[in-house]
mmCIF file of C-alpha atoms and ligand atoms in Angstrom:
data_model
loop_
_atom_site.group_PDB
_atom_site.id
_atom_site.type_symbol
_atom_site.label_atom_id
_atom_site.label_comp_id
_atom_site.label_asym_id
_atom_site.label_seq_id
_atom_site.Cartn_x
_atom_site.Cartn_y
_atom_site.Cartn_z
ATOM 1 C CA MET A 1 40.445 7.715 13.833
ATOM 2 C CA ALA A 2 38.101 10.138 12.150
ATOM 3 C CA GLN A 3 39.853 13.289 11.060
ATOM 4 C CA ALA A 4 38.948 16.420 12.980
ATOM 5 C CA THR A 5 36.403 18.479 11.120
ATOM 6 C CA PRO A 6 34.874 21.878 11.872
ATOM 7 C CA LEU A 7 31.520 20.440 10.782
ATOM 8 C CA TYR A 8 28.978 18.740 12.984
ATOM 9 C CA ASP A 9 29.503 14.992 12.911
ATOM 10 C CA THR A 10 25.900 14.407 11.806
ATOM 11 C CA TYR A 11 26.991 12.925 8.471
ATOM 12 C CA ASN A 12 29.435 10.093 7.786
ATOM 13 C CA ARG A 13 30.614 11.637 4.569
ATOM 14 C CA ILE A 14 31.951 9.600 1.683
ATOM 15 C CA PRO A 15 35.458 10.803 0.823
ATOM 16 C CA VAL A 16 34.729 11.868 -2.749
ATOM 17 C CA ARG A 17 34.935 15.526 -3.740
ATOM 18 C CA PHE A 18 32.854 16.527 -6.709
ATOM 19 C CA GLU A 19 33.920 19.650 -8.534
ATOM 20 C CA ARG A 20 31.313 20.055 -11.216
ATOM 21 C CA GLY A 21 28.395 18.437 -12.933
ATOM 22 C CA GLU A 22 27.203 18.066 -16.520
ATOM 23 C CA GLY A 23 23.773 16.631 -17.236
ATOM 24 C CA VAL A 24 23.504 13.341 -15.325
ATOM 25 C CA TRP A 25 27.244 13.231 -14.597
ATOM 26 C CA LEU A 26 29.248 14.399 -11.585
ATOM 27 C CA ILE A 27 32.977 14.929 -12.011
ATOM 28 C CA ALA A 28 35.303 14.449 -9.033
ATOM 29 C CA ASP A 29 38.482 16.427 -8.369
ATOM 30 C CA ASN A 30 40.556 13.475 -9.607
ATOM 31 C CA GLY A 31 38.700 13.529 -12.929
ATOM 32 C CA ASP A 32 36.522 10.456 -12.238
ATOM 33 C CA ARG A 33 33.068 10.725 -13.839
ATOM 34 C CA TYR A 34 30.134 9.355 -11.862
ATOM 35 C CA LEU A 35 26.717 8.593 -13.327
ATOM 36 C CA ASP A 36 24.427 10.161 -10.742
ATOM 37 C CA PHE A 37 21.325 8.093 -9.985
ATOM 38 C CA GLY A 38 20.861 9.887 -6.655
ATOM 39 C CA ALA A 39 20.537 13.453 -7.957
ATOM 40 C CA GLY A 40 21.174 14.998 -4.540
ATOM 41 C CA ILE A 41 18.334 12.781 -3.255
ATOM 42 C CA ALA A 42 15.798 13.668 -5.951
ATOM 43 C CA VAL A 43 16.755 17.349 -5.902
ATOM 44 C CA ASN A 44 18.717 17.855 -9.124
ATOM 45 C CA SER A 45 15.662 17.010 -11.182
ATOM 46 C CA LEU A 46 17.113 18.487 -14.397
ATOM 47 C CA GLY A 47 20.650 17.278 -13.748
ATOM 48 C CA TYR A 48 23.641 19.609 -13.527
ATOM 49 C CA SER A 49 24.379 22.823 -15.406
ATOM 50 C CA HIS A 50 21.064 22.778 -17.237
ATOM 51 C CA PRO A 51 21.424 25.876 -19.473
ATOM 52 C CA HIS A 52 17.848 27.080 -18.900
ATOM 53 C CA LEU A 53 18.310 26.941 -15.107
ATOM 54 C CA VAL A 54 21.778 28.485 -15.198
ATOM 55 C CA ASN A 55 20.439 31.349 -17.330
ATOM 56 C CA ALA A 56 17.437 31.907 -15.094
ATOM 57 C CA LEU A 57 19.593 32.027 -11.947
ATOM 58 C CA THR A 58 22.409 34.177 -13.317
ATOM 59 C CA ASP A 59 20.007 36.577 -14.998
ATOM 60 C CA GLN A 60 18.121 37.068 -11.719
ATOM 61 C CA ALA A 61 21.408 37.257 -9.777
ATOM 62 C CA GLY A 62 22.399 40.307 -11.833
ATOM 63 C CA ARG A 63 19.191 42.102 -10.889
ATOM 64 C CA LEU A 64 17.902 41.278 -7.412
ATOM 65 C CA TRP A 65 18.649 38.497 -4.912
ATOM 66 C CA HIS A 66 16.479 39.102 -1.915
ATOM 67 C CA LEU A 67 13.303 40.972 -1.162
ATOM 68 C CA SER A 68 11.309 40.864 2.014
ATOM 69 C CA ASN A 69 7.877 39.306 1.818
ATOM 70 C CA LEU A 70 6.691 42.725 2.962
ATOM 71 C CA TYR A 71 6.748 43.567 -0.771
ATOM 72 C CA GLU A 72 5.259 42.009 -3.852
ATOM 73 C CA ILE A 73 7.617 39.559 -5.539
ATOM 74 C CA PRO A 74 6.530 39.105 -9.168
ATOM 75 C CA GLY A 75 8.353 35.782 -9.674
ATOM 76 C CA GLN A 76 6.570 34.432 -6.595
ATOM 77 C CA THR A 77 3.132 35.421 -7.843
ATOM 78 C CA ARG A 78 3.932 33.887 -11.226
ATOM 79 C CA LEU A 79 5.181 30.587 -9.792
ATOM 80 C CA GLY A 80 2.201 30.503 -7.438
ATOM 81 C CA GLU A 81 -0.221 31.036 -10.331
ATOM 82 C CA ARG A 82 1.447 28.280 -12.338
ATOM 83 C CA LEU A 83 1.335 25.803 -9.446
ATOM 84 C CA VAL A 84 -2.314 26.635 -8.819
ATOM 85 C CA GLN A 85 -3.040 26.236 -12.520
ATOM 86 C CA ALA A 86 -1.348 22.821 -12.648
ATOM 87 C CA THR A 87 -2.783 21.351 -9.418
ATOM 88 C CA PHE A 88 -5.745 21.070 -7.038
ATOM 89 C CA ALA A 89 -4.497 24.086 -5.075
ATOM 90 C CA ASP A 90 -5.835 27.627 -4.783
ATOM 91 C CA LYS A 91 -3.119 28.990 -2.498
ATOM 92 C CA VAL A 92 0.666 28.597 -2.164
ATOM 93 C CA PHE A 93 3.207 29.493 0.542
ATOM 94 C CA PHE A 94 6.885 29.335 -0.433
ATOM 95 C CA THR A 95 9.555 27.973 1.907
ATOM 96 C CA ASN A 96 13.266 27.134 1.745
ATOM 97 C CA SER A 97 13.055 23.404 2.398
ATOM 98 C CA GLY A 98 10.863 20.349 2.593
ATOM 99 C CA ALA A 99 10.605 20.372 6.371
ATOM 100 C CA GLU A 100 9.462 23.990 6.325
ATOM 101 C CA ALA A 101 6.854 23.131 3.702
ATOM 102 C CA LEU A 102 5.616 20.375 6.065
ATOM 103 C CA GLU A 103 5.629 22.771 9.019
ATOM 104 C CA CYS A 104 3.431 25.090 6.977
ATOM 105 C CA ALA A 105 1.178 22.161 6.004
ATOM 106 C CA ILE A 106 0.781 21.108 9.643
ATOM 107 C CA LYS A 107 0.081 24.680 10.774
ATOM 108 C CA THR A 108 -2.396 25.168 7.913
ATOM 109 C CA ALA A 109 -4.356 22.046 8.908
ATOM 110 C CA ARG A 110 -4.455 22.930 12.606
ATOM 111 C CA ARG A 111 -5.331 26.547 11.995
ATOM 112 C CA HIS A 112 -8.173 25.589 9.624
ATOM 113 C CA PHE A 113 -10.017 23.880 12.464
ATOM 114 C CA PHE A 114 -9.080 26.643 14.905
ATOM 115 C CA VAL A 115 -10.757 29.341 12.810
ATOM 116 C CA ASN A 116 -13.746 27.086 12.162
ATOM 117 C CA GLY A 117 -14.600 26.694 15.817
ATOM 118 C CA GLN A 118 -12.940 23.313 16.423
ATOM 119 C CA PRO A 119 -9.651 24.188 18.130
ATOM 120 C CA GLU A 120 -9.612 20.731 19.738
ATOM 121 C CA ARG A 121 -8.978 19.211 16.318
ATOM 122 C CA PHE A 122 -5.198 19.497 16.096
ATOM 123 C CA ARG A 123 -4.006 15.880 15.940
ATOM 124 C CA ILE A 124 -2.483 14.415 12.811
ATOM 125 C CA ILE A 125 -2.227 10.718 11.994
ATOM 126 C CA THR A 126 0.818 9.559 10.034
ATOM 127 C CA MET A 127 2.058 6.223 8.774
ATOM 128 C CA GLU A 128 4.888 3.948 9.822
ATOM 129 C CA GLY A 129 8.006 4.350 7.647
ATOM 130 C CA ALA A 130 7.207 8.019 7.067
ATOM 131 C CA PHE A 131 9.820 10.702 6.650
ATOM 132 C CA HIS A 132 8.725 14.320 6.829
ATOM 133 C CA GLY A 133 11.927 16.181 7.784
ATOM 134 C CA ARG A 134 14.148 16.964 10.777
ATOM 135 C CA THR A 135 12.487 19.866 12.566
ATOM 136 C CA LEU A 136 10.909 19.168 15.944
ATOM 137 C CA ALA A 137 7.382 18.883 14.522
ATOM 138 C CA THR A 138 8.397 16.848 11.489
ATOM 139 C CA ILE A 139 10.393 14.294 13.507
ATOM 140 C CA ALA A 140 7.289 13.898 15.649
ATOM 141 C CA ALA A 141 5.245 13.397 12.478
ATOM 142 C CA GLY A 142 7.742 10.840 11.162
ATOM 143 C CA SER A 143 7.802 9.118 14.570
ATOM 144 C CA GLN A 144 11.082 7.341 13.898
ATOM 145 C CA ALA A 145 12.767 6.581 17.220
ATOM 146 C CA LYS A 146 16.251 7.115 15.776
ATOM 147 C CA TYR A 147 15.402 10.718 14.824
ATOM 148 C CA LEU A 148 13.522 11.531 18.052
ATOM 149 C CA GLU A 149 16.050 10.163 20.530
ATOM 150 C CA GLY A 150 17.574 12.746 22.808
ATOM 151 C CA PHE A 151 15.724 15.757 21.500
ATOM 152 C CA GLY A 152 13.360 16.243 24.403
ATOM 153 C CA PRO A 153 9.621 15.669 24.541
ATOM 154 C CA LYS A 154 8.074 14.688 21.223
ATOM 155 C CA VAL A 155 5.902 17.497 19.836
ATOM 156 C CA GLU A 156 2.346 16.793 20.891
ATOM 157 C CA GLY A 157 -0.376 15.833 18.456
ATOM 158 C CA PHE A 158 1.014 13.109 16.206
ATOM 159 C CA GLU A 159 -0.155 9.493 16.136
ATOM 160 C CA GLN A 160 1.147 6.802 13.855
ATOM 161 C CA VAL A 161 -0.458 3.682 12.395
ATOM 162 C CA PRO A 162 1.070 0.672 10.566
ATOM 163 C CA PHE A 163 1.948 1.029 6.877
ATOM 164 C CA GLY A 164 -1.037 0.661 4.543
ATOM 165 C CA ASP A 165 -3.481 -0.222 7.335
ATOM 166 C CA LEU A 166 -6.691 1.605 6.446
ATOM 167 C CA ASP A 167 -8.612 0.097 9.382
ATOM 168 C CA ALA A 168 -5.970 1.410 11.750
ATOM 169 C CA PHE A 169 -6.393 4.894 10.293
ATOM 170 C CA LYS A 170 -10.141 4.587 10.747
ATOM 171 C CA ALA A 171 -9.757 3.449 14.333
ATOM 172 C CA ALA A 172 -7.277 6.228 15.144
ATOM 173 C CA ILE A 173 -9.563 9.087 14.041
ATOM 174 C CA THR A 174 -11.166 10.891 16.989
ATOM 175 C CA HIS A 175 -12.947 14.208 17.558
ATOM 176 C CA GLU A 176 -9.451 15.676 18.003
ATOM 177 C CA THR A 177 -8.148 14.591 14.589
ATOM 178 C CA ALA A 178 -7.393 17.378 12.105
ATOM 179 C CA ALA A 179 -5.715 15.461 9.319
ATOM 180 C CA ILE A 180 -4.027 12.417 7.907
ATOM 181 C CA LEU A 181 -0.521 13.065 6.586
ATOM 182 C CA ILE A 182 1.227 10.585 4.298
ATOM 183 C CA GLU A 183 3.668 10.329 1.431
ATOM 184 C CA PRO A 184 1.709 8.841 -1.503
ATOM 185 C CA LEU A 185 4.919 6.968 -2.279
ATOM 186 C CA GLN A 186 7.338 6.633 0.651
ATOM 187 C CA GLY A 187 10.890 7.657 -0.171
ATOM 188 C CA GLU A 188 13.263 7.277 2.733
ATOM 189 C CA GLY A 189 11.040 4.530 4.192
ATOM 190 C CA GLY A 190 12.126 2.303 1.289
ATOM 191 C CA VAL A 191 10.229 3.371 -1.853
ATOM 192 C CA ARG A 192 7.074 1.734 -0.494
ATOM 193 C CA THR A 193 4.066 2.063 -2.765
ATOM 194 C CA LEU A 194 0.338 2.278 -2.098
ATOM 195 C CA THR A 195 -2.235 1.205 -4.664
ATOM 196 C CA PRO A 196 -4.495 3.776 -6.367
ATOM 197 C CA GLU A 197 -7.494 1.980 -4.762
ATOM 198 C CA TRP A 198 -5.933 2.332 -1.335
ATOM 199 C CA LEU A 199 -5.295 6.056 -1.844
ATOM 200 C CA ARG A 200 -8.878 6.563 -3.033
ATOM 201 C CA ALA A 201 -10.175 4.747 0.043
ATOM 202 C CA LEU A 202 -8.026 6.987 2.246
ATOM 203 C CA ARG A 203 -9.422 10.082 0.493
ATOM 204 C CA ASP A 204 -12.960 8.765 1.121
ATOM 205 C CA LEU A 205 -12.147 8.119 4.755
ATOM 206 C CA CYS A 206 -10.964 11.719 5.209
ATOM 207 C CA ASP A 207 -14.124 13.046 3.549
ATOM 208 C CA GLU A 208 -16.412 10.845 5.659
ATOM 209 C CA SER A 209 -14.607 11.889 8.839
ATOM 210 C CA GLY A 210 -14.480 15.597 8.023
ATOM 211 C CA ILE A 211 -10.692 15.702 8.273
ATOM 212 C CA LEU A 212 -8.039 16.978 5.869
ATOM 213 C CA LEU A 213 -5.773 14.884 3.674
ATOM 214 C CA VAL A 214 -2.228 16.241 3.669
ATOM 215 C CA LEU A 215 0.217 14.761 1.175
ATOM 216 C CA ASP A 216 3.985 14.998 1.430
ATOM 217 C CA GLU A 217 5.227 15.072 -2.160
ATOM 218 C CA VAL A 218 8.590 16.557 -1.299
ATOM 219 C CA GLN A 219 10.315 13.583 -2.953
ATOM 220 C CA SER A 220 7.625 12.129 -5.245
ATOM 221 C CA GLY A 221 6.527 15.417 -6.799
ATOM 222 C CA VAL A 222 7.459 17.579 -9.789
ATOM 223 C CA GLY A 223 7.536 14.823 -12.402
ATOM 224 C CA ARG A 224 9.457 12.205 -10.455
ATOM 225 C CA THR A 225 6.865 9.462 -11.028
ATOM 226 C CA GLY A 226 5.939 10.494 -14.590
ATOM 227 C CA LYS A 227 2.990 12.661 -13.496
ATOM 228 C CA LEU A 228 3.495 16.163 -12.152
ATOM 229 C CA PHE A 229 2.475 14.774 -8.733
ATOM 230 C CA ALA A 230 2.300 11.138 -7.647
ATOM 231 C CA HIS A 231 -1.248 11.420 -6.258
ATOM 232 C CA GLU A 232 -2.507 12.040 -9.800
ATOM 233 C CA TRP A 233 -1.991 8.328 -10.544
ATOM 234 C CA ALA A 234 -4.806 7.597 -8.089
ATOM 235 C CA GLY A 235 -7.110 10.305 -9.458
ATOM 236 C CA ILE A 236 -7.396 11.945 -6.036
ATOM 237 C CA THR A 237 -6.461 15.373 -4.739
ATOM 238 C CA PRO A 238 -5.263 16.342 -1.271
ATOM 239 C CA ASP A 239 -6.418 19.356 0.725
ATOM 240 C CA ILE A 240 -2.857 20.390 1.497
ATOM 241 C CA MET A 241 0.435 19.321 -0.078
ATOM 242 C CA ALA A 242 4.088 19.916 0.745
ATOM 243 C CA ILE A 243 6.631 20.002 -2.064
ATOM 244 C CA ALA A 244 10.359 20.839 -2.270
ATOM 245 C CA LYS A 245 13.380 18.956 -3.660
ATOM 246 C CA GLY A 246 12.691 18.712 -7.418
ATOM 247 C CA ILE A 247 10.920 22.073 -7.767
ATOM 248 C CA GLY A 248 14.201 23.886 -7.069
ATOM 249 C CA GLY A 249 16.340 21.800 -9.409
ATOM 250 C CA GLY A 250 19.147 22.189 -6.849
ATOM 251 C CA PHE A 251 18.251 25.632 -5.508
ATOM 252 C CA PRO A 252 16.891 25.323 -1.948
ATOM 253 C CA MET A 253 13.167 25.884 -2.011
ATOM 254 C CA GLY A 254 9.846 24.327 -1.100
ATOM 255 C CA ALA A 255 6.174 25.179 -1.048
ATOM 256 C CA CYS A 256 2.974 24.356 0.743
ATOM 257 C CA LEU A 257 -0.072 24.170 -1.531
ATOM 258 C CA ALA A 258 -3.648 24.155 -0.266
ATOM 259 C CA THR A 259 -7.245 24.586 -1.275
ATOM 260 C CA ALA A 260 -8.776 27.962 -0.362
ATOM 261 C CA GLU A 261 -10.899 26.214 2.273
ATOM 262 C CA ALA A 262 -8.003 24.391 3.928
ATOM 263 C CA ALA A 263 -5.913 27.581 3.932
ATOM 264 C CA ASP A 264 -8.694 29.747 5.406
ATOM 265 C CA GLY A 265 -6.928 30.054 8.746
ATOM 266 C CA MET A 266 -3.679 31.352 7.302
ATOM 267 C CA THR A 267 -4.569 35.009 7.671
ATOM 268 C CA ALA A 268 -2.256 38.030 7.623
ATOM 269 C CA GLY A 269 0.439 37.647 10.270
ATOM 270 C CA SER A 270 -0.309 34.006 11.099
ATOM 271 C CA HIS A 271 2.820 32.639 9.402
ATOM 272 C CA GLY A 272 5.949 34.017 7.796
ATOM 273 C CA THR A 273 9.428 33.451 6.419
ATOM 274 C CA THR A 274 12.427 35.665 5.744
ATOM 275 C CA PHE A 275 13.946 33.826 2.804
ATOM 276 C CA GLY A 276 11.013 31.786 1.486
ATOM 277 C CA GLY A 277 9.941 32.801 -2.002
ATOM 278 C CA ASN A 278 12.983 34.996 -2.670
ATOM 279 C CA PRO A 279 13.592 36.149 -6.255
ATOM 280 C CA LEU A 280 16.503 33.748 -6.901
ATOM 281 C CA ALA A 281 14.492 30.700 -5.846
ATOM 282 C CA MET A 282 11.468 31.854 -7.787
ATOM 283 C CA ALA A 283 13.483 32.406 -10.967
ATOM 284 C CA VAL A 284 14.803 28.846 -10.743
ATOM 285 C CA GLY A 285 11.431 27.334 -9.761
ATOM 286 C CA ASN A 286 9.784 28.972 -12.765
ATOM 287 C CA ALA A 287 12.579 27.711 -15.013
ATOM 288 C CA VAL A 288 12.150 24.147 -13.675
ATOM 289 C CA LEU A 289 8.426 24.339 -14.455
ATOM 290 C CA ASP A 290 9.188 25.633 -17.976
ATOM 291 C CA VAL A 291 10.980 22.347 -18.630
ATOM 292 C CA VAL A 292 8.818 19.903 -16.670
ATOM 293 C CA LEU A 293 5.542 21.299 -18.046
ATOM 294 C CA ALA A 294 6.801 21.470 -21.634
ATOM 295 C CA ASP A 295 5.037 19.168 -24.100
ATOM 296 C CA GLY A 296 6.298 15.617 -23.917
ATOM 297 C CA PHE A 297 8.525 15.931 -20.842
ATOM 298 C CA LEU A 298 6.382 13.825 -18.499
ATOM 299 C CA GLU A 299 5.996 11.262 -21.315
ATOM 300 C CA HIS A 300 9.781 11.182 -21.623
ATOM 301 C CA ILE A 301 10.006 10.284 -17.927
ATOM 302 C CA GLY A 302 7.533 7.428 -18.488
ATOM 303 C CA ASP A 303 9.557 6.154 -21.453
ATOM 304 C CA ILE A 304 12.840 6.177 -19.553
ATOM 305 C CA ALA A 305 11.165 4.612 -16.530
ATOM 306 C CA ARG A 306 10.130 1.692 -18.765
ATOM 307 C CA VAL A 307 13.721 1.233 -19.944
ATOM 308 C CA MET A 308 14.829 1.170 -16.305
ATOM 309 C CA ARG A 309 12.023 -1.175 -15.249
ATOM 310 C CA GLN A 310 12.730 -3.701 -18.006
ATOM 311 C CA GLY A 311 16.461 -3.644 -17.361
ATOM 312 C CA LEU A 312 15.972 -3.994 -13.622
ATOM 313 C CA ALA A 313 13.501 -6.858 -14.058
ATOM 314 C CA ALA A 314 16.167 -8.719 -16.046
ATOM 315 C CA ILE A 315 18.762 -7.907 -13.385
ATOM 316 C CA LYS A 316 16.448 -9.227 -10.671
ATOM 317 C CA ASP A 317 15.991 -12.504 -12.583
ATOM 318 C CA ARG A 318 19.710 -12.812 -13.086
ATOM 319 C CA TYR A 319 20.719 -12.110 -9.471
ATOM 320 C CA PRO A 320 18.028 -13.621 -7.217
ATOM 321 C CA GLY A 321 20.647 -13.973 -4.485
ATOM 322 C CA LEU A 322 21.154 -10.195 -4.424
ATOM 323 C CA VAL A 323 17.930 -8.537 -5.621
ATOM 324 C CA ALA A 324 14.675 -9.422 -3.877
ATOM 325 C CA GLU A 325 12.300 -6.931 -5.508
ATOM 326 C CA ILE A 326 12.086 -3.886 -7.763
ATOM 327 C CA ARG A 327 9.512 -1.297 -6.660
ATOM 328 C CA GLY A 328 8.450 2.293 -7.081
ATOM 329 C CA ALA A 329 6.979 4.468 -9.822
ATOM 330 C CA GLY A 330 8.536 6.383 -12.695
ATOM 331 C CA LEU A 331 12.075 7.421 -11.863
ATOM 332 C CA MET A 332 11.612 6.818 -8.141
ATOM 333 C CA ILE A 333 12.836 3.247 -8.003
ATOM 334 C CA GLY A 334 13.699 0.957 -5.107
ATOM 335 C CA ILE A 335 15.856 -2.159 -5.214
ATOM 336 C CA LYS A 336 15.008 -4.317 -2.229
ATOM 337 C CA CYS A 337 18.257 -6.105 -1.374
ATOM 338 C CA VAL A 338 18.823 -9.639 -0.170
ATOM 339 C CA ARG A 339 22.127 -8.694 1.448
ATOM 340 C CA SER A 340 22.839 -5.241 2.886
ATOM 341 C CA ASN A 341 21.736 -2.165 0.927
ATOM 342 C CA THR A 342 24.848 -0.233 1.943
ATOM 343 C CA GLU A 343 26.999 -2.978 0.457
ATOM 344 C CA MET A 344 25.107 -2.584 -2.836
ATOM 345 C CA VAL A 345 25.395 1.233 -2.805
ATOM 346 C CA GLN A 346 29.147 0.791 -2.298
ATOM 347 C CA ALA A 347 29.371 -1.769 -5.128
ATOM 348 C CA PHE A 348 27.504 0.626 -7.440
ATOM 349 C CA ARG A 349 29.849 3.431 -6.432
ATOM 350 C CA ASN A 350 32.853 1.239 -7.267
ATOM 351 C CA GLU A 351 31.401 1.220 -10.791
ATOM 352 C CA ARG A 352 31.067 5.024 -10.635
ATOM 353 C CA LEU A 353 27.303 4.902 -10.250
ATOM 354 C CA LEU A 354 25.691 6.889 -7.422
ATOM 355 C CA SER A 355 22.585 5.670 -5.593
ATOM 356 C CA VAL A 356 21.040 6.303 -2.171
ATOM 357 C CA PRO A 357 20.247 3.835 0.627
ATOM 358 C CA ALA A 358 16.734 3.853 2.106
ATOM 359 C CA GLY A 359 14.840 2.071 4.887
ATOM 360 C CA ASP A 360 13.600 -1.520 4.559
ATOM 361 C CA ASN A 361 17.007 -2.551 3.127
ATOM 362 C CA VAL A 362 16.362 -0.748 -0.138
ATOM 363 C CA VAL A 363 18.663 1.049 -2.575
ATOM 364 C CA ARG A 364 17.006 4.087 -4.134
ATOM 365 C CA LEU A 365 17.517 5.139 -7.744
ATOM 366 C CA LEU A 366 16.434 8.751 -8.299
ATOM 367 C CA PRO A 367 18.161 9.817 -11.516
ATOM 368 C CA PRO A 368 17.734 13.279 -12.981
ATOM 369 C CA LEU A 369 14.515 13.352 -15.015
ATOM 370 C CA ILE A 370 16.488 14.332 -18.136
ATOM 371 C CA LEU A 371 18.098 10.877 -18.200
ATOM 372 C CA SER A 372 18.316 9.577 -21.772
ATOM 373 C CA ALA A 373 17.657 5.974 -22.807
ATOM 374 C CA GLU A 374 21.352 5.579 -23.566
ATOM 375 C CA GLU A 375 22.330 6.866 -20.116
ATOM 376 C CA ALA A 376 19.721 4.595 -18.512
ATOM 377 C CA ARG A 377 21.294 1.601 -20.286
ATOM 378 C CA GLU A 378 24.748 2.755 -19.193
ATOM 379 C CA GLY A 379 23.484 2.807 -15.601
ATOM 380 C CA LEU A 380 21.962 -0.651 -15.955
ATOM 381 C CA SER A 381 25.203 -2.087 -17.299
ATOM 382 C CA ARG A 382 27.127 -0.530 -14.401
ATOM 383 C CA MET A 383 24.656 -2.125 -11.984
ATOM 384 C CA GLU A 384 25.180 -5.504 -13.659
ATOM 385 C CA ALA A 385 28.941 -5.121 -13.361
ATOM 386 C CA ALA A 386 28.548 -4.271 -9.666
ATOM 387 C CA LEU A 387 26.240 -7.233 -9.018
ATOM 388 C CA ASP A 388 28.642 -9.555 -10.890
ATOM 389 C CA GLN A 389 31.339 -8.345 -8.565
ATOM 390 C CA LEU A 390 29.130 -8.786 -5.489
ATOM 391 C CA SER A 391 27.977 -12.280 -6.468
ATOM 392 C CA THR A 392 31.571 -13.488 -6.669
ATOM 393 C CA ASN A 393 32.177 -12.189 -3.149
ATOM 394 C CA SER A 394 30.682 -13.970 -0.180
ATOM 395 C CA PRO A 395 28.166 -12.001 1.890
ATOM 396 C CA ALA A 396 29.875 -9.391 4.037
ATOM 397 C CA ASN A 397 28.084 -10.551 7.168
HETATM 398 C C1 PLP B 1 13.536 15.168 1.976
HETATM 399 C C2 PLP B 1 12.160 15.024 2.478
HETATM 400 C C3 PLP B 1 11.639 15.903 3.448
HETATM 401 C C4 PLP B 1 12.473 16.957 4.124
HETATM 402 O O1 PLP B 1 12.996 17.897 3.233
HETATM 403 P P1 PLP B 1 14.170 18.869 3.725
HETATM 404 O O2 PLP B 1 14.345 19.806 2.564
HETATM 405 O O3 PLP B 1 15.367 18.021 3.988
HETATM 406 O O4 PLP B 1 13.720 19.561 4.938
HETATM 407 C C5 PLP B 1 10.316 15.743 3.816
HETATM 408 N N1 PLP B 1 9.552 14.786 3.272
HETATM 409 C C6 PLP B 1 10.013 13.936 2.353
HETATM 410 C C7 PLP B 1 9.105 12.902 1.775
HETATM 411 C C8 PLP B 1 11.336 14.015 1.924
HETATM 412 O O5 PLP B 1 11.807 13.150 1.027
#
């Protein structure tokens, strides 16, 4: 029998209690040290207790926590300027979460056509396997039956096409279509990749059809793939982009970025937030960018990703009965399992290595971006130990 808990039963929580973190390590209340290749699901991008982040947060905490967006917030302007400087975007709206960043992206796209005399263009086409959050609009965008069930009528205006099917996108575009919304690299759907050519063709399709391209880089952004944003690998830019997770380094925050043209409908009073862009979040977001944009940091991610890739390729060759495929980009890595992914996550955890299950029977590795080569090798050897253990056991099912 499950123990009574005051909390909603929405999570089947693993009975481990972490007390503190240091770098890429989490320390449980019994003293066990776990190598964290989940990083709070790609959130703790600079690991735990990063001194620059701790300083930024505590320094701001001693001065000012919250300000209404009725007033100018210098840290917000600064972070906005830096994001604009580093990306395709001209305008930024700060939120508290990924789903809120997506809500803003969806509203921005719809409102753009509304103010440009095409209010009938409000539909958004998404892709199978997508995950965009858990609000009513974002579960409609994700179109996963398991997240929609029981929550009333699906929010109107979202269509979905099969994964990677450009012709299906083309066929789905009508005079009511405002935008295409995809993750350039699917996270929760199973670390499913798209080729640079495919992404360029999608960009072309949006241009030819006069619709907006909205990218969800909540998981793939802020250095995760070895570029600041994953779409840069394809040499394309979106019109609107949602980010969150890594930009906060563990502090809850997100942002919606857009070109001036795409954001032209977001006029005074059209959207708002109480907590979004508050001084604490902005102090941390700026500190994360200090580190991620510093010379050599993105190259470091590429170097460590190669260590991981080589090690995982060897592991795949050694355990063909357990590992079907290694996929992903940078430090957003998927292990497609032969047996069940949850069994592999459990086996990794037995070796004090944390990972995250994903769709398509995949185990996700999303280590902090500060991972060293030595720590990467430590993780690989723990994975080997776990797979050794699994291969001596018969399949659980
Ligand atoms: C996590 C995630 C979201 C939702 O972010 P929340 O902060 O949980 O609302 C949206 N899109 C993608 C791709 C994500 O990985």
